[in-house]
Coordinates of C-alpha atoms in Angstrom, one line a residue:
Chain A
M1 CA 284.2 180.5 164.3
G2 CA 286.7 182.3 166.3
H3 CA 289.3 179.6 166.3
R4 CA 289.4 179.7 162.5
L5 CA 290.7 183.3 162.3
V6 CA 294.1 181.4 161.8
D7 CA 292.5 180.4 158.5
L8 CA 294.0 182.8 156.0
A9 CA 290.9 183.2 153.8
L10 CA 288.9 184.2 156.9
L11 CA 291.7 186.7 157.9
I12 CA 291.6 188.2 154.5
Q13 CA 287.9 188.2 154.3
T14 CA 287.8 190.1 157.8
I15 CA 290.4 192.5 156.8
A16 CA 288.6 193.3 153.6
N17 CA 285.3 193.7 155.5
S18 CA 287.1 196.0 157.9
I19 CA 288.2 198.1 155.1
V20 CA 284.6 198.3 153.6
A21 CA 283.2 199.1 157.2
G22 CA 285.9 201.8 157.8
S23 CA 285.2 203.4 154.4
I24 CA 281.5 203.8 155.0
Y25 CA 282.0 205.0 158.5
A26 CA 284.5 207.7 157.1
V27 CA 281.9 209.0 154.7
I28 CA 279.4 209.1 157.2
A29 CA 281.5 210.6 160.0
V30 CA 283.3 213.2 157.9
G31 CA 279.9 215.1 157.5
L32 CA 279.2 215.0 161.1
A33 CA 282.7 216.2 162.2
M34 CA 282.6 219.0 159.5
A35 CA 279.2 220.3 160.8
F36 CA 280.6 220.3 164.4
G37 CA 283.8 222.0 163.5
V38 CA 281.9 225.0 162.0
M39 CA 279.9 226.5 164.7
K40 CA 279.5 223.5 166.7
M41 CA 276.5 222.1 164.9
A42 CA 276.0 218.7 166.6
N43 CA 273.4 216.8 164.2
F44 CA 271.5 214.0 166.0
A45 CA 269.4 213.5 162.8
H46 CA 272.7 212.5 160.7
G47 CA 271.5 208.8 161.0
E48 CA 268.2 209.9 159.5
F49 CA 270.0 211.9 156.6
F50 CA 271.6 208.5 155.9
M51 CA 268.3 207.0 156.0
A52 CA 266.9 209.5 153.6
G53 CA 269.8 208.7 151.1
A54 CA 268.7 205.2 151.1
Y55 CA 265.2 206.0 150.4
V56 CA 266.3 208.2 147.5
V57 CA 267.8 205.1 145.8
Y58 CA 264.8 203.0 146.7
V59 CA 262.6 205.5 145.1
F60 CA 264.6 206.4 142.0
Y61 CA 266.3 202.8 141.4
A62 CA 264.0 200.3 142.9
L63 CA 260.6 202.0 142.2
L64 CA 261.2 204.2 139.2
G65 CA 263.8 202.0 137.6
W66 CA 266.5 204.8 137.0
P67 CA 270.1 203.5 136.7
F68 CA 271.8 202.9 140.0
P69 CA 274.9 205.5 139.7
I70 CA 272.1 208.2 138.7
A71 CA 270.2 207.3 141.6
V72 CA 272.9 207.5 144.1
L73 CA 274.0 210.9 142.4
M74 CA 270.4 212.2 143.1
A75 CA 270.8 211.5 146.9
V76 CA 273.6 213.9 147.2
P77 CA 271.8 217.2 146.2
I78 CA 268.5 216.1 147.8
V79 CA 270.1 215.2 151.3
G80 CA 272.4 218.1 150.8
A81 CA 269.3 220.4 150.6
M82 CA 267.9 218.7 153.9
G83 CA 271.1 219.7 155.6
I84 CA 271.0 223.4 154.5
I85 CA 267.1 223.6 155.5
T86 CA 268.0 222.0 159.0
E87 CA 270.8 224.6 159.4
R88 CA 268.5 227.5 158.6
L89 CA 265.6 226.3 160.6
I90 CA 267.2 224.6 163.6
F91 CA 271.0 225.4 164.0
R92 CA 270.9 229.0 163.3
P93 CA 268.4 229.8 165.9
T94 CA 270.0 227.8 168.6
R95 CA 273.5 228.7 167.7
S96 CA 274.2 230.2 171.2
N97 CA 273.7 226.5 172.7
V98 CA 275.2 223.5 171.4
L99 CA 273.0 221.1 173.5
A100 CA 269.8 222.8 172.3
G101 CA 270.6 222.3 168.6
F102 CA 271.7 218.6 169.4
M103 CA 268.2 218.0 171.2
A104 CA 266.2 219.8 168.4
T105 CA 267.7 217.6 165.8
A106 CA 266.7 214.6 167.9
G107 CA 263.3 216.1 167.4
L108 CA 264.0 216.2 163.5
A109 CA 265.0 212.6 163.6
F110 CA 261.5 211.7 164.9
I111 CA 259.9 213.8 162.3
L112 CA 261.9 212.3 159.5
Q113 CA 261.2 208.7 160.7
V114 CA 257.4 209.5 160.8
L115 CA 257.4 211.1 157.4
V116 CA 259.2 208.3 155.7
G117 CA 257.2 205.6 157.5
Q118 CA 254.1 207.3 156.6
A119 CA 255.2 207.8 152.9
W120 CA 256.7 204.1 152.2
G121 CA 255.5 202.1 154.9
V122 CA 256.9 201.0 158.4
G123 CA 256.5 197.2 158.5
L124 CA 259.1 195.2 156.3
M125 CA 262.0 196.5 155.0
R126 CA 262.1 198.0 151.4
S127 CA 263.9 195.6 149.2
V128 CA 266.5 197.3 147.0
P129 CA 267.8 194.8 144.2
T130 CA 271.7 194.7 144.3
P131 CA 272.8 196.3 140.9
Y132 CA 276.2 194.8 140.9
M133 CA 275.9 191.0 141.3
G134 CA 278.6 188.6 142.0
A135 CA 281.7 188.7 144.2
A136 CA 285.3 189.8 143.9
D137 CA 287.6 186.9 144.8
I138 CA 290.6 188.2 146.6
L139 CA 293.0 185.4 147.7
G140 CA 290.1 183.1 148.5
A141 CA 288.1 185.8 150.2
K142 CA 284.7 186.6 148.5
I143 CA 283.4 190.2 148.7
G144 CA 280.3 191.2 147.0
W145 CA 281.0 193.9 144.2
Q146 CA 278.4 196.1 145.9
R147 CA 280.7 196.2 149.0
V148 CA 283.7 196.7 147.0
L149 CA 282.3 199.7 145.2
V150 CA 282.1 201.5 148.6
V151 CA 285.8 201.8 149.1
P152 CA 286.7 203.8 145.8
V153 CA 283.6 206.0 146.2
A154 CA 284.8 206.7 149.6
I155 CA 288.3 207.6 148.5
V156 CA 287.0 209.7 145.8
M157 CA 284.8 211.5 147.9
L158 CA 287.2 212.2 150.6
S159 CA 289.7 213.2 148.1
C160 CA 287.3 215.9 146.5
L161 CA 286.5 217.0 150.0
W162 CA 290.3 217.5 150.8
Y163 CA 290.7 219.4 147.5
F164 CA 287.6 221.6 148.2
L165 CA 288.9 222.4 151.7
F166 CA 292.4 223.1 151.0
K167 CA 292.5 224.4 147.4
V168 CA 289.1 226.2 146.8
K169 CA 288.4 229.6 148.1
Y170 CA 285.2 228.7 149.5
G171 CA 286.7 225.6 151.3
K172 CA 289.5 227.7 152.8
A173 CA 286.8 230.1 154.1
L174 CA 285.0 227.1 155.7
R175 CA 288.3 226.2 157.3
A176 CA 288.8 229.7 158.6
C177 CA 285.4 229.8 159.8
A178 CA 286.0 226.5 161.8
Q179 CA 289.2 227.9 163.3
D180 CA 288.0 231.3 164.4
P181 CA 284.5 232.5 163.4
D182 CA 285.1 236.0 164.7
T183 CA 288.2 236.6 162.8
A184 CA 286.8 234.9 159.8
R185 CA 283.9 237.4 159.9
L186 CA 286.4 240.2 160.2
Q187 CA 287.9 238.7 156.8
G188 CA 284.6 239.4 155.1
I189 CA 283.4 235.6 155.3
G190 CA 279.7 235.4 155.9
I191 CA 279.3 233.0 158.8
N192 CA 275.8 232.0 157.9
K193 CA 276.8 231.2 154.4
M194 CA 279.5 228.9 155.6
T195 CA 277.4 227.2 158.2
M196 CA 274.8 226.4 155.5
L197 CA 277.7 225.2 153.2
A198 CA 278.9 223.1 156.0
M199 CA 275.6 221.4 156.8
G200 CA 275.0 220.9 152.9
I201 CA 278.0 218.9 152.6
S202 CA 277.3 217.2 155.7
G203 CA 274.1 216.2 154.5
A204 CA 275.4 215.2 151.1
S205 CA 277.9 213.0 152.5
A206 CA 275.4 211.2 154.9
G207 CA 273.1 210.9 151.8
L208 CA 275.9 209.4 149.7
A209 CA 276.7 206.9 152.4
G210 CA 272.9 205.8 152.7
A211 CA 272.5 205.7 148.9
L212 CA 275.5 203.4 148.5
M213 CA 274.4 201.2 151.3
A214 CA 270.7 200.8 150.3
P215 CA 271.1 197.7 148.4
I216 CA 273.2 195.9 151.2
H217 CA 271.5 197.3 154.4
P218 CA 268.0 196.9 155.4
V219 CA 266.2 200.0 154.3
T220 CA 263.6 200.9 157.1
P221 CA 262.7 204.4 158.6
Y222 CA 264.7 203.4 161.7
M223 CA 267.9 202.5 159.9
G224 CA 269.5 205.8 161.3
H225 CA 269.5 204.5 164.7
G226 CA 272.5 202.3 164.6
V227 CA 274.3 204.6 162.2
I228 CA 274.2 207.6 164.6
L229 CA 275.7 205.8 167.4
T230 CA 278.5 204.6 165.1
A231 CA 279.1 208.0 163.7
F232 CA 279.3 209.6 167.2
I233 CA 281.7 207.0 168.3
V234 CA 283.9 207.8 165.4
V235 CA 283.7 211.6 165.7
V236 CA 284.4 211.6 169.4
M237 CA 287.4 209.3 168.7
G238 CA 288.6 211.3 166.1
G239 CA 288.4 214.7 168.3
M240 CA 284.8 216.0 167.4
E241 CA 286.0 218.8 164.7
S242 CA 288.8 217.0 163.1
I243 CA 288.2 215.7 159.6
A244 CA 291.4 213.8 159.5
G245 CA 290.7 212.5 162.9
A246 CA 287.4 211.2 161.9
V247 CA 288.8 209.3 158.9
L248 CA 291.5 207.8 161.1
A249 CA 289.0 206.7 163.8
A250 CA 286.5 205.5 161.1
V251 CA 289.1 203.2 159.7
L252 CA 290.2 202.2 163.4
L253 CA 286.4 201.4 164.4
G254 CA 285.8 199.6 161.1
F255 CA 288.7 197.1 162.0
I256 CA 287.5 197.0 165.8
H257 CA 283.9 196.4 165.0
T258 CA 284.6 193.8 162.2
F259 CA 287.2 191.9 164.1
V260 CA 285.2 191.7 167.4
T261 CA 282.0 190.7 165.5
T262 CA 284.0 188.0 163.7
L263 CA 285.5 186.7 166.9
S264 CA 282.5 187.3 169.3
D265 CA 279.3 188.9 168.3
A266 CA 277.7 192.2 167.3
V267 CA 276.7 193.2 170.7
T268 CA 280.1 192.9 172.1
A269 CA 281.5 194.9 169.0
Q270 CA 278.9 197.6 170.0
M271 CA 280.1 197.4 173.6
V272 CA 283.8 197.8 172.8
G273 CA 282.9 200.6 170.5
V274 CA 280.9 202.6 173.2
A275 CA 283.6 201.8 175.6
C276 CA 286.3 203.2 173.3
M277 CA 284.1 206.5 173.1
A278 CA 283.7 206.7 176.8
I279 CA 287.3 206.2 177.5
I280 CA 288.4 208.9 175.0
L281 CA 286.0 211.3 176.1
I282 CA 287.1 211.0 179.7
V283 CA 290.8 210.5 179.2
R284 CA 291.4 212.5 176.1
P285 CA 288.4 214.7 175.3
E286 CA 290.2 216.5 172.4
G287 CA 290.3 213.0 170.6
L288 CA 293.0 211.3 168.8
L289 CA 294.0 213.8 166.4
G290 CA 292.2 216.9 168.1
R291 CA 293.9 220.2 168.9
V292 CA 293.9 221.0 172.7
K293 CA 291.9 224.2 173.0
A294 CA 293.9 227.3 174.3
Chain B
M1 CA 259.2 236.6 213.7
S2 CA 257.9 233.7 212.0
I3 CA 254.8 233.5 209.8
P4 CA 253.3 230.1 209.8
N5 CA 253.8 228.7 206.3
W6 CA 250.3 227.4 205.6
K7 CA 250.4 228.1 201.9
P8 CA 252.2 225.0 200.7
L9 CA 250.8 222.7 203.4
F10 CA 247.1 223.8 202.1
L11 CA 248.4 223.0 198.6
L12 CA 249.6 219.6 199.6
A13 CA 246.3 219.0 201.4
V14 CA 244.5 219.7 198.2
V15 CA 246.8 217.7 196.1
I16 CA 246.4 214.6 198.4
A17 CA 242.5 215.1 198.6
V18 CA 242.2 215.2 194.7
G19 CA 244.8 212.4 194.3
C20 CA 242.7 210.2 196.8
A21 CA 239.5 211.1 194.9
I22 CA 240.7 210.4 191.4
P23 CA 240.5 206.5 191.4
F24 CA 236.7 206.6 192.4
M25 CA 235.9 209.3 189.5
V26 CA 237.7 207.4 186.6
R27 CA 237.8 204.0 184.8
A28 CA 240.4 201.4 185.5
Y29 CA 242.2 202.3 182.4
T30 CA 242.5 205.9 183.5
I31 CA 243.9 204.7 186.8
E32 CA 246.6 203.0 184.9
I33 CA 247.6 206.3 183.1
F34 CA 247.7 208.1 186.5
I35 CA 250.0 205.3 187.8
L36 CA 252.5 205.9 184.9
F37 CA 252.0 209.6 185.2
M38 CA 253.2 209.5 189.1
I39 CA 256.0 207.2 188.1
N40 CA 257.1 209.8 185.4
L41 CA 256.7 212.5 187.8
I42 CA 259.4 211.0 190.1
L43 CA 261.5 210.7 187.0
V44 CA 261.3 214.2 185.6
C45 CA 261.8 215.7 189.1
S46 CA 264.9 213.4 189.5
Y47 CA 266.4 214.5 186.2
R48 CA 266.0 218.3 187.3
I49 CA 268.7 217.7 190.1
P50 CA 271.7 217.0 188.0
A51 CA 270.2 219.4 185.4
T52 CA 270.3 222.4 187.9
T53 CA 274.1 221.9 188.0
G54 CA 274.2 222.2 184.2
D55 CA 274.9 218.6 183.8
W56 CA 272.2 217.3 181.2
S57 CA 272.7 213.6 180.7
L58 CA 271.5 211.2 178.3
S59 CA 271.6 208.3 180.6
H60 CA 268.9 208.8 183.1
V61 CA 266.4 206.3 181.8
V62 CA 269.1 203.8 181.9
L63 CA 269.5 204.6 185.5
M64 CA 265.7 204.2 185.8
G65 CA 266.4 200.8 184.1
V66 CA 269.0 200.0 186.8
G67 CA 266.3 200.2 189.4
A68 CA 263.7 198.4 187.2
Y69 CA 266.5 195.5 186.8
T70 CA 267.3 195.5 190.5
T71 CA 263.8 195.2 191.4
A72 CA 263.3 192.3 188.9
L73 CA 266.2 190.4 190.1
L74 CA 265.6 190.9 193.7
S75 CA 262.0 190.0 193.7
K76 CA 262.4 187.0 191.4
W77 CA 265.5 185.4 193.1
F78 CA 265.2 186.6 196.7
D79 CA 261.5 187.0 196.8
L80 CA 261.9 190.3 198.6
T81 CA 258.7 192.4 199.3
I82 CA 257.9 195.5 197.4
F83 CA 258.6 197.4 200.5
L84 CA 262.4 196.3 200.4
T85 CA 262.8 196.1 196.5
V86 CA 261.8 199.7 196.0
P87 CA 264.4 201.3 198.4
L88 CA 267.1 198.7 197.6
S89 CA 266.7 199.4 193.9
A90 CA 266.9 203.3 194.6
V91 CA 270.2 202.6 196.6
V92 CA 271.6 200.4 193.8
A93 CA 270.7 203.0 191.0
G94 CA 272.4 205.6 193.2
I95 CA 275.6 203.7 193.6
V96 CA 275.7 202.9 189.9
G97 CA 274.9 206.6 189.3
F98 CA 277.9 207.5 191.5
I99 CA 280.3 205.0 189.7
M100 CA 279.1 206.3 186.3
V101 CA 279.7 210.0 187.3
T102 CA 283.2 209.7 188.6
P103 CA 284.7 209.7 185.3
L104 CA 281.9 211.8 183.8
I105 CA 282.8 214.6 186.0
R106 CA 285.8 215.5 183.7
T107 CA 283.6 216.5 181.1
R108 CA 281.1 219.4 180.8
G109 CA 278.2 220.5 178.7
F110 CA 277.9 218.8 175.3
G111 CA 280.7 216.4 176.3
F112 CA 278.9 215.4 179.4
F113 CA 275.8 214.7 177.4
I114 CA 277.4 212.4 174.8
A115 CA 279.6 210.7 177.4
S116 CA 276.8 209.8 179.7
F117 CA 275.0 208.5 176.7
A118 CA 278.0 206.2 175.9
L119 CA 278.1 204.9 179.4
G120 CA 274.5 204.4 179.6
E121 CA 274.5 202.6 176.5
L122 CA 277.2 200.4 177.9
I123 CA 275.0 199.4 180.7
R124 CA 272.1 198.7 178.3
L125 CA 274.2 196.5 176.1
I126 CA 275.3 194.5 179.1
W127 CA 271.7 193.9 179.8
I128 CA 271.3 192.7 176.1
K129 CA 274.5 190.6 176.1
F130 CA 274.0 188.5 179.3
R131 CA 271.1 186.3 179.0
Y132 CA 271.9 185.2 182.5
P133 CA 271.1 187.0 184.7
F134 CA 269.3 189.7 182.7
G135 CA 267.3 188.0 180.3
G136 CA 269.1 189.2 177.1
P137 CA 267.4 191.2 174.4
R138 CA 263.9 190.1 175.7
G139 CA 264.4 191.2 179.1
M140 CA 262.7 189.6 182.1
I141 CA 259.2 188.7 182.7
G142 CA 257.1 187.4 185.7
I143 CA 258.2 190.3 188.1
P144 CA 255.5 189.9 191.1
N145 CA 253.2 193.2 191.4
G146 CA 253.7 193.1 195.2
E147 CA 251.3 192.9 198.0
L148 CA 250.5 194.4 201.3
G149 CA 249.0 191.8 203.6
S150 CA 246.1 190.5 201.8
I151 CA 246.0 193.6 199.5
D152 CA 247.2 192.6 196.0
F153 CA 249.0 195.2 194.1
F154 CA 248.0 193.8 190.8
E155 CA 244.6 195.7 191.3
P156 CA 245.0 199.4 189.9
M157 CA 243.5 200.9 192.9
P158 CA 245.7 199.7 195.7
Y159 CA 248.9 200.3 193.6
Y160 CA 247.6 203.6 192.5
Y161 CA 247.6 204.7 196.3
F162 CA 251.0 203.0 196.9
V163 CA 252.6 204.8 194.0
M164 CA 250.9 208.0 195.2
A165 CA 252.4 207.8 198.6
V166 CA 255.8 207.0 197.3
A167 CA 255.8 209.7 194.7
L168 CA 254.6 212.2 197.3
I169 CA 257.3 211.4 199.8
C170 CA 260.0 211.5 196.8
L171 CA 258.6 214.8 195.8
I172 CA 258.5 216.4 199.0
I173 CA 262.1 215.2 199.7
M174 CA 263.2 216.5 196.2
Y175 CA 261.5 219.7 196.9
R176 CA 263.2 220.3 200.2
I177 CA 266.5 219.3 198.7
D178 CA 265.8 222.0 196.0
Q179 CA 265.1 224.7 198.7
S180 CA 268.0 223.6 201.0
R181 CA 271.5 224.7 200.9
I182 CA 272.6 222.0 198.8
G183 CA 270.0 222.8 196.3
K184 CA 271.0 226.4 196.2
T185 CA 274.6 225.3 195.8
F186 CA 273.8 223.2 192.7
T187 CA 272.2 226.1 191.1
A188 CA 275.2 228.4 192.1
L189 CA 277.7 226.2 190.6
Y190 CA 275.8 226.2 187.3
T191 CA 275.3 230.2 187.3
D192 CA 279.0 230.9 187.7
E193 CA 281.3 228.0 188.3
G194 CA 284.4 229.9 188.8
L195 CA 282.7 232.1 191.3
A196 CA 281.4 228.9 193.0
E197 CA 284.8 227.4 193.2
S198 CA 286.4 230.6 194.4
V199 CA 284.2 230.7 197.6
G200 CA 284.9 227.2 198.5
I201 CA 282.5 225.1 196.8
D202 CA 283.9 221.7 195.9
V203 CA 282.4 221.6 192.3
P204 CA 283.2 218.1 191.4
R205 CA 281.8 216.6 194.6
Y206 CA 278.5 218.6 194.3
R207 CA 278.0 217.5 190.7
A208 CA 278.6 213.9 191.6
L209 CA 276.1 214.3 194.6
A210 CA 273.5 215.9 192.2
F211 CA 273.9 213.2 189.7
G212 CA 273.9 210.4 192.4
L213 CA 270.6 211.9 194.0
G214 CA 269.0 211.8 190.5
A215 CA 270.0 208.2 190.0
F216 CA 268.6 207.3 193.3
F217 CA 265.1 208.7 192.5
A218 CA 265.2 207.4 189.0
G219 CA 265.7 204.0 190.6
I220 CA 262.6 204.5 192.7
A221 CA 260.9 205.3 189.5
G222 CA 262.2 202.2 187.7
A223 CA 261.4 200.0 190.6
L224 CA 257.7 201.1 190.6
L225 CA 257.6 200.7 186.8
A226 CA 258.8 197.1 186.9
H227 CA 256.4 196.1 189.7
R228 CA 253.5 197.5 187.6
L229 CA 254.5 196.1 184.1
G230 CA 255.6 192.8 185.6
A231 CA 258.5 192.8 183.1
V232 CA 261.7 194.7 182.1
D233 CA 262.6 195.1 178.6
P234 CA 266.1 196.6 177.6
K235 CA 264.2 198.3 174.6
N236 CA 262.3 200.5 177.4
F237 CA 265.4 202.3 178.4
D238 CA 266.7 203.2 175.0
V239 CA 267.6 206.6 173.6
T240 CA 264.1 207.1 172.2
T241 CA 262.7 206.9 175.6
M242 CA 265.4 209.3 176.7
V243 CA 264.4 211.9 174.1
Y244 CA 260.8 211.7 175.5
L245 CA 262.1 212.5 178.8
I246 CA 264.0 215.2 177.5
I247 CA 261.0 216.7 175.7
W248 CA 259.0 216.7 179.2
I249 CA 262.0 218.6 180.7
V250 CA 262.5 221.1 177.7
V251 CA 258.7 221.8 177.5
G252 CA 258.7 222.4 181.2
G253 CA 262.0 224.2 181.8
T254 CA 264.3 223.6 184.9
T255 CA 264.3 227.0 186.5
T256 CA 262.1 226.1 189.1
F257 CA 261.0 222.8 190.9
W258 CA 257.6 223.0 189.1
G259 CA 258.9 223.5 185.6
P260 CA 259.4 219.7 184.7
I261 CA 256.1 218.9 186.4
M262 CA 254.3 221.4 184.0
G263 CA 256.0 220.0 181.0
L264 CA 255.1 216.4 182.1
I265 CA 251.5 217.4 182.6
L266 CA 251.2 219.1 179.3
M267 CA 252.8 216.4 177.5
T268 CA 250.9 213.6 179.0
F269 CA 247.7 215.4 178.1
I270 CA 249.1 215.7 174.4
F271 CA 250.1 212.3 174.7
E272 CA 246.8 210.8 175.6
W273 CA 244.8 213.1 173.2
S274 CA 246.9 212.1 170.1
R275 CA 246.0 208.4 170.8
P276 CA 244.0 208.3 167.5
L277 CA 247.1 209.6 165.8
L278 CA 249.4 206.8 166.9
E279 CA 251.7 206.8 164.2
W280 CA 252.0 210.7 163.9
R281 CA 252.9 210.9 167.6
P282 CA 256.7 211.0 167.3
L283 CA 256.3 213.8 164.7
L284 CA 254.0 215.8 167.1
F285 CA 256.5 215.4 169.9
G286 CA 259.6 216.1 167.8
G287 CA 258.0 219.3 166.4
T288 CA 257.1 220.4 170.0
L289 CA 260.7 219.6 171.1
I290 CA 261.9 221.9 168.1
F291 CA 259.3 224.6 168.7
F292 CA 260.3 224.8 172.3
L293 CA 264.0 224.8 171.7
V294 CA 263.9 227.4 169.0
F295 CA 261.2 229.8 170.4
L296 CA 260.9 229.1 174.0
P297 CA 264.3 228.0 175.1
G298 CA 263.3 228.5 178.9
G299 CA 260.2 226.2 178.8
L300 CA 256.8 227.0 180.2
D301 CA 258.6 227.7 183.4
D302 CA 260.2 230.6 181.9
L303 CA 257.1 231.5 180.0
F304 CA 255.1 232.1 183.1
F305 CA 258.0 233.8 184.7
K306 CA 257.9 236.3 181.9
I307 CA 254.2 236.8 181.8
R308 CA 254.2 237.5 185.5
N309 CA 256.8 239.9 185.1
K310 CA 255.1 241.8 182.5
I311 CA 251.9 242.0 184.5
M312 CA 254.0 243.3 187.2
A313 CA 255.8 245.8 185.1
R314 CA 252.4 247.0 183.8
K315 CA 250.9 247.3 187.2
S316 CA 253.9 249.4 188.5
G317 CA 254.2 251.3 185.2
A318 CA 250.4 252.3 185.6
G319 CA 251.2 253.3 189.2
V320 CA 254.1 255.6 188.0
S321 CA 252.0 257.2 185.5
D322 CA 249.2 257.8 188.0
V323 CA 251.9 259.5 190.1
A324 CA 253.0 261.5 187.1
S325 CA 249.6 262.7 186.2

C-alpha cells in the first residue's frame, strides 16, 4: 500500500483523513489543555468523558430515535455537567497536588467504565447508525459525510471558544485565572467559579467530540483508552496549558498518525506519537507554543 | 553501648514460621493467591524506592514486563535455569530502567509521571509491534515453570517456597537500602531538593540510582510472574495494571517501608472478597483510590502515624494535667 502514495487520489485521501483526524484531536485536546491551564487540573478521565458523549448519542439517537444533531447537542451539557461535578468532588480537594488529582481521575475513569458497562453492556460494541450516508468526492478521494462533518463542527467550536476567551468577560476572567490565580483573586475573580467553568467547558468539548464520533468509532465502555493517550500526546506537544498550542499539535499529530498508519501500520503510528511526546517532554518541556515559566 | 536488635529478628522469625506453615493450612488455589501476593509484595516495595525521591512513575509495570520478557526469552531460547533467569532479568530490567531514567531526570513531578508513561508505552508498543522475538500482541507462551533437581516448580507448593525465599531476600535488601545512608539521601532530596543539593548531594545521580534499583526489583517480580504464568502478554503490563499498582501504593502511603505493604495486604483482601462482584471491582478500586487521595492523602501509613501521635499526646496531656492538679 505504501508504494502507492505517489497515487494522487491516495495522497489526497490521506491528507483529507489527516485533517479529519486533526480536527477531532483538536476538539478533544483543547478541553484537556484548558483544564490544565486553570489550576493544573490534569484529567485522566477525559477519555471517559469522550466515551460518555458517544453514549449520550447512542441513547438519544440510536435507542430513543431523536434527530442526530439534537442528540449531539444533548451531549454537550450532560458531559459538561460531569466535568463540573468532577471539579467539585475531585479536583477541588486535591488542588494542592497535581499528581493526586490526576491519579484520582484515573479512579474516576474506572468508575465510569463500570457504570456504562453495567448500564448498556460490556461485550459487543453498541451500533450507532450513520445519519449521513454517502461520501464526498474530492478530486477522486472519497470521504464519508459523517467524517467531513467533523471539520466544520470543530472550526465552529474552536471559534466559539476563541470568542468566549477573548471577547466575553467570563472568558477573560478564565484567562486571567490561568495566568496568575492569586492576582486574579485580588481582582475579585472567584477561583472556584473559574475552575468549575473550565472543567465544564473541558467536559463539554470531550462530550461533543465523542458524540460526533459515535457513528464512526466503535462505541464501547473502553473507547476512552486510546483517546486519552492521543489527547495527552497532543497536549504535551502543545505545551500543556496553551490552547493554541493544543490546536497546532492536534493538526500536526493528525497528519503524523494518518500518514504513518497509511505508510506502515497503526502500532507504528502510536509509537511515533508516543516518541514525539517523550522527546518534547524531555527536550522542550514547555511544548511547541508553551511559555517558559519565570 | 549496643543493645542487641532482637525485635526485627524476632519479627522475621515469626514471618518465616507463618510463611512456611501457610501452604499446609490452605487449599492449592489459595497457595496461588499467596504466590501472586508475594510477587506483588516485591513490586510495591520496589515502586516505593523511586517514590521516596518524589519520582512517581507510570512505567513500573512495564519494567516488570521487561523482567518477564527477558525471562521468557532466556528460558525459551537459551534454556537457562530459573536460578539464572531471575537474576539476569533483574539486571536487564535495571539496565533498561537506567537508560529510561537518563532523559527522564530532566523532568520532575507531573512531567516525570507522564513522560515515564510515554517511554513505558513505547517499550510496550515494541513488544506488540515485533512478532519476532516478542510474540506481537498475543505475547509469548510455553515458558517453563523451572525446577530444582527433581522438584518441579509447576507444583504450587515448591514454587511457593521458592518465591517466599526470593521475596524475603528482596525485602530484606530493600529494607536495608531504606535504612541506609542511600535511603536517607533519597528521602532528603525529596524533602528539600535545594538543601540536598547545597550539602553536596548529586541529585540527578541519586534519582537515577533510585529508579534503577526500583527497576531491578521490579524485574525480579516480573521474572517470577512469567515463570508462574508460563506466558507473557503485553496487555498484562498496560496502564490499567499500573493504576492498580498505584492504588496499592496510595492506599498504603510511602512515608515508611511498611506503607505499601499495608496497602497491598488490604487491597488483596478486598480483591479476593469482591470476587462475587467481579464486574463492579474496578468501580470499587477506583472509588477507594479517590477516597484515599481526597480524604487520606498520606495513606494508611500516615493514618497509623496520626493515631499513634494522638494517643501519645493524650497520654502526655493526661500526665501534664495530673501534675497541674
